[in-house]
Tab-separated table of C-alpha atoms in Angstrom:
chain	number	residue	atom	x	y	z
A	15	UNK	CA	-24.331	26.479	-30.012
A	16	UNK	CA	-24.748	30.102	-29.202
A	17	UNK	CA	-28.341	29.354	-28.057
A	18	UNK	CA	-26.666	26.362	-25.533
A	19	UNK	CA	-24.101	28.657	-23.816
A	20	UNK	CA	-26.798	31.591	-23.791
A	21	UNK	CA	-29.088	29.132	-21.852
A	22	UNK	CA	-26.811	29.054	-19.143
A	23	UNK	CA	-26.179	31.329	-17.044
A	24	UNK	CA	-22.487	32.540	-15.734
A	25	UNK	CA	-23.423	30.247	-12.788
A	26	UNK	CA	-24.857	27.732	-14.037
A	27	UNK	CA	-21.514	26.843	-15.968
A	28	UNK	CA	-19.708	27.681	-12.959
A	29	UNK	CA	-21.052	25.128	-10.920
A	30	UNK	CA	-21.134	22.664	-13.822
A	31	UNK	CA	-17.926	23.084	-14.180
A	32	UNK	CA	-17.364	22.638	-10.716
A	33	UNK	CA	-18.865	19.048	-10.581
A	34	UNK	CA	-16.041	18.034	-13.598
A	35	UNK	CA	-13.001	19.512	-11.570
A	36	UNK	CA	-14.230	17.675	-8.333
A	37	UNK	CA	-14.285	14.284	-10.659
A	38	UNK	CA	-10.675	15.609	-11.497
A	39	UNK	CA	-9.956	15.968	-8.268
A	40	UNK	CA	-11.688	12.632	-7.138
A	41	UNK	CA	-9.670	10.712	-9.829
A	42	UNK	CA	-6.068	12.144	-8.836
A	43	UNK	CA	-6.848	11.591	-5.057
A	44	UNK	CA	-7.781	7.906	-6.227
A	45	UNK	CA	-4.117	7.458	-7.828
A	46	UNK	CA	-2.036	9.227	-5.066
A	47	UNK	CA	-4.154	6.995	-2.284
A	48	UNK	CA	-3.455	3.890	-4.238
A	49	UNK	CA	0.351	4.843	-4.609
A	50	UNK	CA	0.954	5.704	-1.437
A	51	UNK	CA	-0.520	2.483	-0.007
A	52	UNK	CA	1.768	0.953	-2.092
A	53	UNK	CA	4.522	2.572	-1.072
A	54	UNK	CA	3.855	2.269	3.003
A	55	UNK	CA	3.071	-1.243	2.378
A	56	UNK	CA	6.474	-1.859	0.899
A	57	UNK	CA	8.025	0.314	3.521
A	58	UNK	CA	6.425	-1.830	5.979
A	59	UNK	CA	7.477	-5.348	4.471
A	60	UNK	CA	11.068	-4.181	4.792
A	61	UNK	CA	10.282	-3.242	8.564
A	62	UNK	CA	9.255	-7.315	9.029
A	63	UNK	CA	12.267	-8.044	7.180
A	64	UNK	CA	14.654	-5.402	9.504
A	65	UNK	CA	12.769	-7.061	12.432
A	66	UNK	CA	13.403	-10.767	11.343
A	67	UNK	CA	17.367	-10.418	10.579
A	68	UNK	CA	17.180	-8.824	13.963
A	69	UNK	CA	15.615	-11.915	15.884
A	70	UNK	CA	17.593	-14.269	13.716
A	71	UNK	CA	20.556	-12.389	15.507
A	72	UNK	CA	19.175	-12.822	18.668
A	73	UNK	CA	18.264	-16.141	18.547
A	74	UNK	CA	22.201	-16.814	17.333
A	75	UNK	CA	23.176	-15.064	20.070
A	76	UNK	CA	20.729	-16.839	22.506
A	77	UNK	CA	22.138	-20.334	21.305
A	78	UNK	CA	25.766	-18.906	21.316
A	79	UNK	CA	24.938	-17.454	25.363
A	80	UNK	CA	23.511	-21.380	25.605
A	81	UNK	CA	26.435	-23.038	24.652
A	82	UNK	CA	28.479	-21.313	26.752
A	83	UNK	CA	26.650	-22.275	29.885
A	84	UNK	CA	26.646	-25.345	29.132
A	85	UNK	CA	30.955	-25.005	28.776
A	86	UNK	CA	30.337	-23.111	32.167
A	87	UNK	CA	28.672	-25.945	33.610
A	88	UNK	CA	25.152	-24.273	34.241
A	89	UNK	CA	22.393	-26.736	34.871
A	90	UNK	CA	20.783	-28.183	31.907
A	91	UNK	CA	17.676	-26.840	32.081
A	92	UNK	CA	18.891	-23.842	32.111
A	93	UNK	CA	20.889	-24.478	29.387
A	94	UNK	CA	17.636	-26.444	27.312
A	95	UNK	CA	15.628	-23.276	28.443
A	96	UNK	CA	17.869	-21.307	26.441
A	97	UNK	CA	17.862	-23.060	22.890
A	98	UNK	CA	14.374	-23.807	23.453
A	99	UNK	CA	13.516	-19.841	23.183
A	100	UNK	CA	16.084	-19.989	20.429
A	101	UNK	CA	13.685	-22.261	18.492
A	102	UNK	CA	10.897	-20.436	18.858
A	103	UNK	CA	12.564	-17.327	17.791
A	104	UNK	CA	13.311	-19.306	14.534
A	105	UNK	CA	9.981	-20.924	14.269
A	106	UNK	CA	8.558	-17.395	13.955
A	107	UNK	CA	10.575	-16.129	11.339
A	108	UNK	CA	9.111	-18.050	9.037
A	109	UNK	CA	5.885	-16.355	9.765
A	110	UNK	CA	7.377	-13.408	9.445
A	111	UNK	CA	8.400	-14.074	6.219
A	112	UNK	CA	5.663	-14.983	4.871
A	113	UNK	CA	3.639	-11.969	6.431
A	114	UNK	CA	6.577	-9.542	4.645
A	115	UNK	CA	6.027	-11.424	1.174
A	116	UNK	CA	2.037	-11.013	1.402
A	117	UNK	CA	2.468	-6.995	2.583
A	118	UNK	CA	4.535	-7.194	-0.864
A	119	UNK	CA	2.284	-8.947	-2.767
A	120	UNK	CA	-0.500	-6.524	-1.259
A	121	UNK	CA	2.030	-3.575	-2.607
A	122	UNK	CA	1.870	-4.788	-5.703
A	123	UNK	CA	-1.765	-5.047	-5.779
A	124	UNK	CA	-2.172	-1.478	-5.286
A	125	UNK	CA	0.394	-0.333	-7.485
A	126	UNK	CA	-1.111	-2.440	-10.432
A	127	UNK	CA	-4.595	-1.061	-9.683
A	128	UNK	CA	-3.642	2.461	-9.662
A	129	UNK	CA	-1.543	2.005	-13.007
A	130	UNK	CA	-4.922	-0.016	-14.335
A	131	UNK	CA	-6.969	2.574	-13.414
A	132	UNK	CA	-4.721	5.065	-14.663
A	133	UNK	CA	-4.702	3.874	-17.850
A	134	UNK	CA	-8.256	3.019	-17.499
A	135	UNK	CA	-9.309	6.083	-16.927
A	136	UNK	CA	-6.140	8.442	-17.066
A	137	UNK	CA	-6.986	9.553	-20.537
A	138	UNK	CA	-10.876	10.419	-20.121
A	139	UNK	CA	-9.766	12.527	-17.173
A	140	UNK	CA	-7.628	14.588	-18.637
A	141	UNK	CA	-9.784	14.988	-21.259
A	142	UNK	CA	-12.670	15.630	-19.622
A	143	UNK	CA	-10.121	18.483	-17.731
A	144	UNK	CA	-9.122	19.841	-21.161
A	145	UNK	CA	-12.771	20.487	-22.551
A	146	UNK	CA	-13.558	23.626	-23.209
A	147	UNK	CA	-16.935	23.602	-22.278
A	148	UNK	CA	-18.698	21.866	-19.277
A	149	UNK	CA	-19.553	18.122	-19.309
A	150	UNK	CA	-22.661	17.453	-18.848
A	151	UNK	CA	-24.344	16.038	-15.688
A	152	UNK	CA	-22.774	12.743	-14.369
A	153	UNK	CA	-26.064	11.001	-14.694
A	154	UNK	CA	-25.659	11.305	-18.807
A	155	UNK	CA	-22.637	9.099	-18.911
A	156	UNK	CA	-23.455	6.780	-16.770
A	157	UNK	CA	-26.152	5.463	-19.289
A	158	UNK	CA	-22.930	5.373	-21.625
């Protein structure tokens, strides 16, 4: 073993070195990418939702503004115009809430890939970070 580490110079297992800490490195980035994704993608499914309870208000209020014309007298079309935007501010929430459950489900996704490849790979990383002594090239193990 002697004869391995003389071999190398103080360089040489610098840089090897090097090439495991920016695997290290690659594999935490990985794992805080994946969870944050998750995270802004869940932040953004409860913006839909904010912004659908909000339109469902308005669309109330629409109808509410609606009926009272029509107790006001106002011409019916008018009136009709009214609850007709009404129902298309309700026809849409339904697309929003399905766009809000698939930005969840997409959440999900990446949370459940970062924990797979944690555990995956979570384990041989710190490992590998532990060794005492450099790994070897990445071309070795990838024949593993």
């Amino acid at each position: 073993m002697h004869e391995l580490n003389s071999a190398h110079s103080t360089g040489e297992v610098v840089a090897d070195s090097g090439g495991v800490i920016s695997r290290v490195v690659r594999y935490g980035i990985l794992l805080v990418q994946l969870t944050a994704a998750g995270l802004r993608l869940r932040g953004l499914s409860e913006q839909v939702r904010e912004t659908y309870r909000y339109v469902e208000g308005c669309s109330a209020s629409v109808d509410r503004l609606a009926d009272q014309m029509g107790r006001l007298s106002v011409d019916p079309d008018t009136v009709g115009e009214h609850h007709g935007a009404a129902t298309i501010m309700r026809a849409v929430l339904a697309d929003a809430e399905a766009m809000a459950e698939a930005t969840e489900d997409l959440a999900t996704s990446f949370e459940q890939t970062a924990a797979a490849h944690e555990a995956d790979y979570g384990s041989v990383a710190a490992a590998a970070n532990a060794m005492p002594v450099a790994m070897a090239d990445a071309e070795f193990y990838s024949n593993r």
